[in-house]
Short mmCIF file of C-alpha atoms (C1' of nucleotides) in Angstrom, two decimals:
data_model
loop_
_atom_site.label_atom_id
_atom_site.label_comp_id
_atom_site.label_asym_id
_atom_site.label_seq_id
_atom_site.Cartn_x
_atom_site.Cartn_y
_atom_site.Cartn_z
CA UNK A 1 144.87 180.38 66.68
CA UNK A 2 142.31 178.56 66.52
CA UNK A 3 138.41 178.76 65.60
CA UNK A 4 135.07 178.63 67.08
CA UNK A 5 131.27 179.20 65.79
CA UNK A 6 130.61 182.11 65.63
CA UNK A 7 128.02 183.52 68.51
CA UNK A 8 124.95 182.00 69.08
CA UNK A 9 125.37 179.51 66.46
CA UNK A 10 125.52 175.83 66.36
CA UNK A 11 126.99 172.77 64.34
CA UNK A 12 124.28 170.30 63.37
CA UNK A 13 126.66 166.65 63.63
CA UNK A 14 125.32 163.83 61.78
CA UNK A 15 123.42 161.36 64.72
CA UNK A 16 121.37 165.14 65.94
CA UNK A 17 121.63 165.90 61.95
CA UNK A 18 119.04 162.72 61.79
CA UNK A 19 117.33 164.33 63.74
CA UNK A 20 115.96 167.25 61.64
CA UNK A 21 116.03 165.29 58.89
CA UNK A 22 113.58 163.53 60.44
CA UNK A 23 111.06 166.41 61.78
CA UNK A 24 112.02 167.51 58.09
CA UNK A 25 110.83 165.16 56.58
CA UNK A 26 107.68 164.87 58.69
CA UNK A 27 106.37 168.38 58.29
CA UNK A 28 107.13 168.40 54.26
CA UNK A 29 104.61 164.91 54.57
CA UNK A 30 102.13 167.63 56.38
CA UNK A 31 102.58 170.43 54.29
CA UNK A 32 101.20 168.00 50.73
CA UNK A 33 98.53 166.69 52.81
CA UNK A 34 97.04 170.01 53.06
CA UNK A 35 98.48 171.12 49.91
CA UNK A 36 101.54 173.73 51.07
CA UNK A 37 104.25 173.84 48.60
CA UNK A 38 107.72 174.64 49.56
CA UNK A 39 109.31 178.09 48.69
CA UNK A 40 112.73 179.14 49.16
CA UNK A 41 113.17 182.95 49.56
CA UNK A 42 116.91 185.23 49.99
CA UNK A 43 118.46 184.50 53.92
CA UNK A 44 119.37 188.22 53.39
CA UNK A 45 116.52 191.33 51.88
CA UNK A 46 117.21 194.84 51.62
CA UNK A 47 116.29 196.22 55.26
CA UNK A 48 113.63 197.68 54.47
CA UNK A 49 111.41 194.74 53.79
CA UNK A 50 111.51 194.21 57.17
CA UNK A 51 111.66 197.38 59.05
CA UNK A 52 107.95 198.14 56.99
CA UNK A 53 106.83 194.73 57.95
CA UNK A 54 107.94 193.86 61.94
CA UNK A 55 107.13 197.73 63.01
CA UNK A 56 109.83 200.04 63.26
CA UNK A 57 109.42 200.09 66.76
CA UNK A 58 109.01 196.23 67.30
CA UNK A 59 112.38 194.36 69.23
CA UNK A 60 113.18 193.24 66.45
CA UNK A 61 114.15 195.63 64.18
CA UNK A 62 115.40 197.96 66.66
CA UNK A 63 118.20 195.88 68.33
CA UNK A 64 118.17 192.53 66.95
CA UNK A 65 117.84 193.11 62.76
CA UNK A 66 121.46 191.27 62.04
CA UNK A 67 121.89 193.76 59.23
CA UNK A 68 125.02 195.21 57.32
CA UNK A 69 125.83 196.99 54.41
CA UNK A 70 127.33 195.08 51.31
CA UNK A 71 129.83 196.93 48.64
CA UNK A 72 127.71 198.35 46.65
CA UNK A 73 126.82 200.40 50.18
CA UNK A 74 123.30 198.58 50.89
CA UNK A 75 121.50 198.80 53.83
CA UNK A 76 120.69 195.05 53.55
CA UNK A 77 119.51 192.59 56.74
CA UNK A 78 119.81 188.93 57.39
CA UNK A 79 116.03 187.62 57.60
CA UNK A 80 114.57 187.68 61.40
CA UNK A 81 111.58 185.80 60.21
CA UNK A 82 109.77 184.18 57.35
CA UNK A 83 107.61 186.25 56.59
CA UNK A 84 108.92 189.51 55.45
CA UNK A 85 110.82 187.50 53.14
CA UNK A 86 108.15 185.02 51.53
CA UNK A 87 105.11 188.45 50.65
CA UNK A 88 107.97 190.40 49.04
CA UNK A 89 108.43 186.64 46.30
CA UNK A 90 104.62 186.77 46.09
CA UNK A 91 104.21 190.39 45.22
CA UNK A 92 107.58 190.41 43.12
CA UNK A 93 106.84 187.10 41.37
CA UNK A 94 103.13 188.06 41.18
CA UNK A 95 101.73 184.62 42.17
CA UNK A 96 99.04 187.41 43.30
CA UNK A 97 97.77 187.01 39.29
CA UNK A 98 95.12 185.13 38.00
CA UNK A 99 96.47 181.73 37.30
CA UNK A 100 97.16 180.73 40.66
CA UNK A 101 94.56 179.34 42.61
CA UNK A 102 93.66 180.90 45.88
CA UNK A 103 94.45 180.88 48.14
CA UNK A 104 98.31 180.14 47.65
CA UNK A 105 99.71 178.21 49.95
CA UNK A 106 103.34 177.68 51.15
CA UNK A 107 105.92 176.56 53.36
CA UNK A 108 109.54 177.05 54.02
CA UNK A 109 111.82 175.77 56.39
CA UNK A 110 115.94 177.75 57.10
CA UNK A 111 117.60 180.06 58.73
CA UNK A 112 116.80 182.87 60.59
CA UNK A 113 118.61 185.02 62.34
CA UNK A 114 118.13 187.60 65.04
CA UNK A 115 121.50 189.23 66.92
CA UNK A 116 120.90 188.88 71.10
CA UNK A 117 121.77 187.36 73.57
CA UNK A 118 121.84 183.64 73.06
CA UNK A 119 120.70 181.34 75.73
CA UNK A 120 118.74 177.78 75.46
CA UNK A 121 116.26 177.13 72.58
CA UNK A 122 118.07 180.76 71.03
CA UNK A 123 120.34 181.35 68.80
CA UNK A 124 121.65 183.98 66.50
CA UNK A 125 120.74 181.82 63.93
CA UNK A 126 118.54 179.83 64.34
CA UNK A 127 115.29 177.89 62.35
CA UNK A 128 112.25 177.57 61.67
CA UNK A 129 110.25 176.42 59.68
CA UNK A 130 106.31 178.37 58.43
CA UNK A 131 104.26 178.41 56.15
CA UNK A 132 102.35 181.48 54.25
CA UNK A 133 98.67 181.35 52.74
CA UNK A 134 97.23 184.23 50.60
CA UNK A 135 93.99 185.37 48.99
CA UNK A 136 91.00 184.34 51.42
CA UNK A 137 89.94 186.53 53.81
CA UNK A 138 87.76 183.45 55.25
CA UNK A 139 87.81 182.48 58.81
CA UNK A 140 88.17 179.07 57.88
CA UNK A 141 91.99 179.49 55.99
CA UNK A 142 92.38 180.44 59.67
CA UNK A 143 91.15 177.70 61.21
CA UNK A 144 93.23 175.12 58.53
CA UNK A 145 96.80 177.25 59.03
CA UNK A 146 95.50 176.23 63.20
CA UNK A 147 94.91 173.18 63.34
CA UNK A 148 97.50 172.55 60.72
CA UNK A 149 99.87 173.93 63.46
CA UNK A 150 98.38 171.87 66.56
CA UNK A 151 98.24 169.07 63.66
CA UNK A 152 102.29 169.15 63.44
CA UNK A 153 102.81 169.07 66.96
CA UNK A 154 100.57 166.31 67.13
CA UNK A 155 102.79 165.06 64.69
CA UNK A 156 105.99 165.69 66.15
CA UNK A 157 104.30 163.57 69.43
CA UNK A 158 104.92 166.63 72.27
CA UNK A 159 101.78 166.62 74.33
CA UNK A 160 100.48 169.00 76.71
CA UNK A 161 99.85 171.47 73.86
CA UNK A 162 97.63 174.71 74.63
CA UNK A 163 96.52 176.78 71.74
CA UNK A 164 95.63 180.58 72.94
CA UNK A 165 94.18 182.96 70.32
CA UNK A 166 93.11 186.32 70.52
CA UNK A 167 92.18 188.98 68.01
CA UNK A 168 92.98 192.42 67.04
CA UNK A 169 90.54 193.09 65.04
CA UNK A 170 90.84 195.04 61.30
CA UNK A 171 92.38 198.22 60.74
CA UNK A 172 89.15 200.92 62.08
CA UNK A 173 88.82 198.09 65.09
CA UNK A 174 92.06 198.63 66.24
CA UNK A 175 92.69 201.97 66.11
CA UNK A 176 89.95 202.94 67.73
CA UNK A 177 91.42 200.20 70.95
CA UNK A 178 94.64 202.02 70.67
CA UNK A 179 93.13 205.34 70.85
CA UNK A 180 90.84 203.80 73.76
CA UNK A 181 94.82 201.94 75.37
CA UNK A 182 95.95 204.88 75.52
CA UNK A 183 93.50 207.52 77.00
CA UNK A 184 93.96 204.57 79.54
CA UNK A 185 97.49 204.25 80.10
CA UNK A 186 97.89 208.40 80.16
CA UNK A 187 96.97 209.06 82.96
CA UNK A 188 99.70 205.92 84.75
CA UNK A 189 102.12 207.70 82.64
CA UNK A 190 104.73 207.97 85.31
CA UNK A 191 103.89 204.64 87.03
CA UNK A 192 104.75 202.52 83.85
CA UNK A 193 108.38 201.64 82.93
CA UNK A 194 110.41 202.95 81.07
CA UNK A 195 109.77 200.67 77.70
CA UNK A 196 106.41 200.75 78.27
CA UNK A 197 106.29 204.30 78.07
CA UNK A 198 108.08 205.03 74.62
CA UNK A 199 105.00 202.52 73.31
CA UNK A 200 102.99 203.84 74.62
CA UNK A 201 102.26 206.16 72.23
CA UNK A 202 104.15 204.02 69.33
CA UNK A 203 103.02 200.53 70.19
CA UNK A 204 99.99 200.83 73.60
CA UNK A 205 99.41 197.56 72.17
CA UNK A 206 102.95 196.07 73.53
CA UNK A 207 102.80 197.74 76.70
CA UNK A 208 99.74 194.90 77.56
CA UNK A 209 103.19 192.28 76.91
CA UNK A 210 104.98 194.27 79.13
CA UNK A 211 106.06 191.68 81.83
CA UNK A 212 107.00 194.67 83.78
CA UNK A 213 104.86 193.84 87.31
CA UNK A 214 104.77 197.45 88.57
CA UNK A 215 102.47 197.78 84.22
CA UNK A 216 100.67 194.29 85.03
CA UNK A 217 99.67 195.32 87.37
CA UNK A 218 98.29 198.15 85.53
CA UNK A 219 97.72 196.96 82.26
CA UNK A 220 95.20 194.31 84.50
CA UNK A 221 92.03 197.26 84.06
CA UNK A 222 92.59 198.03 80.90
CA UNK A 223 89.91 198.07 77.83
CA UNK A 224 90.01 194.93 76.16
CA UNK A 225 90.49 194.42 72.94
CA UNK A 226 88.32 191.98 72.48
CA UNK A 227 85.06 195.24 73.39
CA UNK A 228 86.41 197.36 70.42
CA UNK A 229 85.85 194.43 67.58
CA UNK A 230 83.32 196.09 64.93
CA UNK A 231 80.75 194.04 63.54
CA UNK A 232 82.30 191.97 61.21
CA UNK A 233 85.82 191.64 62.76
CA UNK A 234 83.67 190.14 66.34
CA UNK A 235 82.28 188.67 63.31
CA UNK A 236 85.62 186.79 61.99
CA UNK A 237 86.52 186.07 65.39
CA UNK A 238 83.32 184.05 65.99
CA UNK A 239 83.33 181.99 63.43
CA UNK A 240 87.11 181.24 64.19
CA UNK A 241 86.20 179.93 67.73
CA UNK A 242 83.27 178.30 65.95
CA UNK A 243 85.52 176.37 63.19
CA UNK A 244 87.60 175.43 66.32
CA UNK A 245 84.75 174.13 68.16
CA UNK A 246 83.64 172.24 65.57
CA UNK A 247 86.96 170.59 64.79
CA UNK A 248 87.76 169.45 68.48
CA UNK A 249 90.30 171.62 69.19
CA UNK A 250 90.40 172.97 72.21
CA UNK A 251 91.61 176.64 72.36
CA UNK A 252 92.24 179.31 75.50
CA UNK A 253 91.24 182.94 74.39
CA UNK A 254 94.13 185.47 75.70
CA UNK A 255 92.78 189.14 75.39
CA UNK A 256 96.65 190.60 75.93
CA UNK A 257 98.58 188.47 73.93
CA UNK A 258 100.17 190.92 71.01
CA UNK A 259 102.84 189.53 68.93
CA UNK A 260 105.67 191.46 68.72
CA UNK A 261 105.75 192.01 64.71
CA UNK A 262 103.32 194.58 64.21
CA UNK A 263 101.82 193.24 60.90
CA UNK A 264 98.91 191.47 62.06
CA UNK A 265 95.62 191.94 62.35
CA UNK A 266 92.35 189.66 62.63
CA UNK A 267 93.07 186.40 64.56
CA UNK A 268 96.49 185.81 66.22
CA UNK A 269 97.59 182.66 67.77
CA UNK A 270 100.17 180.80 69.84
CA UNK A 271 101.02 176.92 70.29
CA UNK A 272 102.31 177.04 74.20
CA UNK A 273 104.16 174.11 75.85
CA UNK A 274 104.71 173.84 79.60
CA UNK A 275 108.35 172.17 79.84
CA UNK A 276 111.35 172.96 81.40
CA UNK A 277 113.16 172.55 78.98
CA UNK A 278 112.28 176.30 77.25
CA UNK A 279 111.94 177.65 80.86
CA UNK A 280 109.68 177.53 83.34
CA UNK A 281 106.20 177.70 82.92
CA UNK A 282 104.11 177.73 79.18
CA UNK A 283 106.70 178.52 76.43
CA UNK A 284 105.16 179.37 72.75
CA UNK A 285 106.96 176.86 69.96
CA UNK A 286 104.54 177.68 67.31
CA UNK A 287 103.62 181.56 66.68
CA UNK A 288 100.96 182.85 63.48
CA UNK A 289 98.55 185.42 62.78
CA UNK A 290 96.50 186.71 59.91
CA UNK A 291 97.69 189.66 58.39
CA UNK A 292 96.10 191.69 56.18
CA UNK A 293 97.26 194.80 54.41
CA UNK A 294 100.97 193.38 53.73
CA UNK A 295 100.64 191.93 50.07
CA UNK A 296 99.46 196.04 49.91
CA UNK A 297 102.62 197.68 52.12
CA UNK A 298 104.67 195.80 49.66
CA UNK A 299 103.64 197.45 46.98
CA UNK A 300 100.94 194.25 45.42
CA UNK A 301 97.67 194.41 45.66
CA UNK A 302 95.49 194.02 48.25
CA UNK A 303 95.33 190.64 49.23
CA UNK A 304 94.53 188.78 52.72
CA UNK A 305 97.45 186.20 53.70
CA UNK A 306 97.68 184.36 57.23
CA UNK A 307 100.22 182.21 58.80
CA UNK A 308 102.64 180.66 61.75
CA UNK A 309 106.25 180.30 62.51
CA UNK A 310 107.85 177.36 64.26
CA UNK A 311 111.25 177.35 65.86
CA UNK A 312 113.13 174.36 65.24
CA UNK A 313 115.50 174.70 67.84
CA UNK A 314 113.30 174.99 71.08
CA UNK A 315 110.81 172.10 69.21
CA UNK A 316 113.87 169.89 69.05
CA UNK A 317 114.82 170.77 72.68
CA UNK A 318 110.87 169.93 73.56
CA UNK A 319 111.24 166.35 71.53
CA UNK A 320 114.00 164.90 73.78
CA UNK A 321 112.73 166.19 76.45
CA UNK A 322 109.34 164.51 76.32
CA UNK A 323 111.12 161.60 75.48
CA UNK A 324 109.54 161.04 71.55
CA UNK A 325 111.94 158.65 70.02
CA UNK A 326 113.15 159.63 66.53
CA UNK A 327 113.04 156.61 63.81
CA UNK A 328 116.17 156.64 62.73
CA UNK A 329 117.07 154.87 59.04
CA UNK A 330 120.37 153.78 59.54
CA UNK A 331 121.11 149.80 59.29
CA UNK A 332 124.20 148.80 57.94
CA UNK A 333 123.67 145.89 55.94
CA UNK A 334 127.39 144.67 55.13
CA UNK A 335 130.55 144.87 55.63
CA UNK A 336 133.63 144.02 54.02
CA UNK A 337 135.94 142.14 55.15
CA UNK A 338 139.59 142.07 53.63
CA UNK A 339 141.72 139.51 54.90
CA UNK A 340 145.72 140.55 52.84
CA UNK A 341 146.40 143.04 50.63
CA UNK A 342 145.66 141.28 47.70
CA UNK A 343 141.89 141.00 49.05
CA UNK A 344 141.19 144.87 48.62
CA UNK A 345 140.91 145.07 44.88
CA UNK A 346 138.04 142.30 44.87
CA UNK A 347 136.47 144.01 48.49
CA UNK A 348 135.90 147.34 46.99
CA UNK A 349 134.33 145.57 43.96
CA UNK A 350 131.79 143.41 46.27
CA UNK A 351 131.05 146.81 47.91
CA UNK A 352 129.84 148.81 45.09
CA UNK A 353 128.76 145.86 43.97
CA UNK A 354 126.15 145.71 46.69
CA UNK A 355 125.55 149.19 46.86
CA UNK A 356 124.68 148.85 42.91
CA UNK A 357 121.99 146.66 44.99
CA UNK A 358 120.91 149.28 47.03
CA UNK A 359 122.75 147.88 50.11
CA UNK A 360 124.23 149.63 52.26
CA UNK A 361 127.34 148.27 52.79
CA UNK A 362 131.24 149.52 53.91
CA UNK A 363 134.71 147.78 54.18
CA UNK A 364 137.90 149.15 56.13
CA UNK A 365 139.54 151.21 55.22
CA UNK A 366 142.21 151.55 57.65
CA UNK A 367 144.59 148.75 56.26
CA UNK A 368 143.12 146.84 59.57
CA UNK A 369 143.23 142.91 60.67
CA UNK A 370 140.98 140.81 60.84
CA UNK A 371 140.00 141.23 64.30
CA UNK A 372 139.78 144.49 63.93
CA UNK A 373 137.50 145.25 61.06
CA UNK A 374 134.74 142.33 62.55
CA UNK A 375 135.60 144.98 65.85
CA UNK A 376 133.67 147.35 63.69
CA UNK A 377 131.67 145.55 61.85
CA UNK A 378 130.00 144.68 65.47
CA UNK A 379 130.10 148.37 66.68
CA UNK A 380 128.74 149.56 63.62
CA UNK A 381 125.93 147.34 63.77
CA UNK A 382 126.20 145.19 60.04
CA UNK A 383 123.51 142.77 59.67
CA UNK A 384 126.55 140.89 57.31
CA UNK A 385 129.95 140.41 57.33
CA UNK A 386 131.53 139.21 53.80
CA UNK A 387 135.01 138.19 54.02
CA UNK A 388 137.07 137.93 51.79
CA UNK A 389 140.95 136.40 52.54
CA UNK A 390 143.72 134.32 50.38
CA UNK A 391 142.05 131.41 50.16
CA UNK A 392 138.50 132.96 48.59
CA UNK A 393 140.61 134.71 46.14
CA UNK A 394 141.57 131.28 45.38
CA UNK A 395 138.11 129.72 45.06
CA UNK A 396 135.96 132.75 43.94
CA UNK A 397 134.24 132.42 46.67
CA UNK A 398 133.04 134.02 49.98
CA UNK A 399 132.26 134.00 53.59
CA UNK A 400 129.29 135.38 54.09
CA UNK A 401 128.05 136.10 57.78
CA UNK A 402 124.31 136.78 59.27
CA UNK A 403 126.73 139.22 62.40
CA UNK A 404 123.42 138.24 64.87
CA UNK A 405 123.30 134.58 64.74
CA UNK A 406 127.29 134.17 64.21
CA UNK A 407 126.24 131.49 61.48
CA UNK A 408 128.50 131.91 58.95
CA UNK A 409 127.84 130.43 54.76
CA UNK A 410 130.78 129.85 51.83
CA UNK A 411 129.21 131.21 48.96
CA UNK A 412 130.12 131.65 46.11
CA UNK A 413 131.37 135.19 44.80
CA UNK A 414 129.30 134.78 41.67
CA UNK A 415 125.87 135.04 43.58
CA UNK A 416 126.82 138.10 46.07
CA UNK A 417 128.09 139.83 43.01
CA UNK A 418 125.01 138.63 41.06
CA UNK A 419 121.87 138.98 44.02
CA UNK A 420 122.91 138.93 47.73
CA UNK A 421 119.09 139.51 48.50
CA UNK A 422 119.00 136.01 47.62
CA UNK A 423 121.87 135.11 49.80
CA UNK A 424 119.79 136.98 52.62
CA UNK A 425 116.82 134.53 52.24
CA UNK A 426 118.23 131.52 51.30
CA UNK A 427 121.40 131.04 54.07
CA UNK A 428 119.72 133.04 56.74
CA UNK A 429 115.43 133.47 56.59
CA UNK A 430 114.70 131.18 58.68
CA UNK A 431 115.19 133.06 62.69
CA UNK A 432 115.97 136.49 61.35
CA UNK A 433 113.31 139.35 60.30
CA UNK A 434 114.89 142.18 58.94
CA UNK A 435 113.81 145.80 59.28
"C1'" G B 1 122.79 196.20 75.56
"C1'" C B 2 123.18 194.68 81.45
"C1'" G B 3 124.12 190.98 85.45
"C1'" G B 4 125.68 186.49 87.32
"C1'" U B 5 128.13 181.47 86.96
"C1'" A B 6 132.10 178.16 84.19
"C1'" U B 7 135.52 176.95 80.33
"C1'" U B 8 141.27 171.00 81.62
"C1'" G B 9 142.76 164.55 76.74
"C1'" G B 10 138.19 162.50 72.20
"C1'" U B 11 134.37 162.50 76.25
"C1'" G B 12 132.35 162.64 82.00
"C1'" A B 13 135.95 164.54 85.01
"C1'" A B 14 139.52 165.10 89.91
"C1'" G B 15 143.09 168.15 91.25
"C1'" U B 16 147.42 171.62 93.02
"C1'" G B 17 151.59 178.31 92.93
"C1'" G B 18 156.63 174.21 92.07
"C1'" U B 19 160.22 167.93 89.94
"C1'" U B 20 156.23 162.02 85.45
"C1'" A B 21 148.48 166.46 85.43
"C1'" A B 22 144.70 161.24 89.00
"C1'" C B 23 140.47 158.11 87.92
"C1'" A B 24 136.99 156.17 84.42
"C1'" C B 25 134.61 155.65 79.57
"C1'" A B 26 136.02 155.99 74.38
"C1'" U B 27 139.71 154.64 70.73
"C1'" C B 28 144.03 152.63 68.13
"C1'" G B 29 147.02 148.44 69.70
"C1'" G B 30 148.08 143.51 71.98
"C1'" U B 31 147.17 138.16 74.20
"C1'" U B 32 151.08 133.41 69.83
"C1'" U B 33 149.31 135.77 64.39
"C1'" G B 34 142.22 135.27 58.86
"C1'" U B 35 136.95 136.70 62.48
"C1'" G B 36 133.17 139.96 66.52
"C1'" G B 37 130.61 142.73 72.32
"C1'" A B 38 134.59 139.50 78.12
"C1'" U B 39 138.97 139.37 80.50
"C1'" C B 40 143.67 140.90 81.48
"C1'" C B 41 147.96 144.30 79.45
"C1'" G B 42 150.21 148.28 76.76
"C1'" A B 43 149.34 153.25 74.28
"C1'" C B 44 146.72 158.20 74.77
"C1'" A B 45 146.39 166.27 77.25
"C1'" C B 46 151.28 170.21 71.02
"C1'" G B 47 150.50 170.85 78.24
"C1'" C B 48 144.63 172.86 81.67
"C1'" G B 49 139.45 178.14 76.63
"C1'" U B 50 142.73 183.81 74.09
"C1'" G B 51 146.44 187.49 75.36
"C1'" G B 52 148.69 189.80 78.96
"C1'" G B 53 149.84 190.91 84.27
"C1'" U B 54 152.12 189.32 89.22
"C1'" U B 55 155.88 185.20 91.17
"C1'" C B 56 162.28 182.52 91.50
"C1'" G B 57 158.14 179.20 88.73
"C1'" A B 58 151.34 179.76 86.95
"C1'" U B 59 146.52 174.35 84.57
"C1'" U B 60 146.29 177.55 90.03
"C1'" C B 61 146.08 184.22 91.36
"C1'" C B 62 144.97 189.42 88.65
"C1'" C B 63 143.18 191.89 84.70
"C1'" A B 64 140.92 192.23 79.67
"C1'" C B 65 138.92 189.37 75.01
"C1'" A B 66 135.97 184.44 73.62
"C1'" U B 67 132.73 181.07 74.16
"C1'" A B 68 129.30 178.74 76.93
"C1'" C B 69 125.30 178.39 80.37
"C1'" C B 70 121.65 180.79 83.83
"C1'" G B 71 118.76 185.77 84.53
"C1'" C B 72 116.75 190.14 82.28
"C1'" C B 73 114.40 191.71 78.12
"C1'" C B 74 112.24 190.09 73.94
"C1'" C B 75 111.23 186.19 71.32
"C1'" A B 76 111.72 180.99 67.29
#
RNA sequence: GCGGUAUUGGUGAAGUGGUUAACACAUCGGUUUGUGGAUCCGACACGCGUGGGUUCGAUUCCCACAUACCGCCCCA
């Protein structure tokens, strides 16, 4: 019986993992600039943490949760997204306390799980990088988060980005709009798709998001959320737009944009890219918004929050599609060639000495002939080979060869153990740059 | 959850109801035996996703299952 990885999961193999590492390190550096600190929360939580916060009617909860009962018969779920767990941790660990300067700004990166049909850029286990900022209601923070998302994607070398924003307003605005929408849609009830019929009374905003052609036709003339924002909400949104402009960040307002999770209010946004790698037309690569009330919902004090999530798999697909080159630090400084059994201990000593000195060094472990060892050194793109044979063993010397030029010199073994750098500068600096 | 397509060695792949499953790349070995990217020679599928069935006989036909990809749904 051969084992296969679980459906919708992926093995990230060494070559690929290097790219992931590059992306993650890039993100860490940027987050540091924005003063966001890492937080790590469990990959599974009580089912309720997600179901309550995401909304009972959301697709995530109704059909995509990777949930299970543990041996203590607790209803658990692998996290389908990052925010709920972070908020839970924020509340449980009282990060809202006065000793924590506000806003409290955190980021995370890790696996998320959704039970659904895999497709390109969509897996059951996928990875997200996300940020959350708590404790400020000011539009400036909304804009910082949005700007950081854009900044991040630009750091990854992506182009053709499109920022879409919308406002869902505060609770009062949202309630008013919700009623207006129901009033508008009710007369069309029979024409709506089945999905939308269900959504109409549970979460009418989701109808706006329907991909069904007939639904879209109906929705076209529906009232706009933007007409139902009360003064405060309108002011908030205006400020966000104004600040984006002052940072020269282009954006498009999409009044029909609704996020899949119920906890959002006020500013919501999506950063999209037009790439065939993820299907036709613009697809979302990064999305987020404000979620005032979520902290309270999870048992904390009244404390606003805002954040975004970014899909790693999608990001990697896009970067590949756009031909972004990943800087890879994969240089083998020296390959130590041993000829004859008696040299084996010495070659091992040399390799270890080089490593202790900070060089990347390797040797043969398959007892192969010199020719094969050189072939390997060549294939691994070794900068230098150090050859030890019977005669070198006797003379306490080694042959150091620069692979690129083929130049080979004999040097005392003691020099190699002392400082390999000296040998390089002494014999090979004239025509080669080492990078 | 629904529909479609696919599944041959490390990789890319050809192929047929019936003796030894092409070819290429990669890998390994050799080319007179302590030195690398070329040439040449040679080796390399517990057998064709898994399990059943049809058949004298299946990798090739049928069924189920698994997985991947695409579309729907939805989303990162």
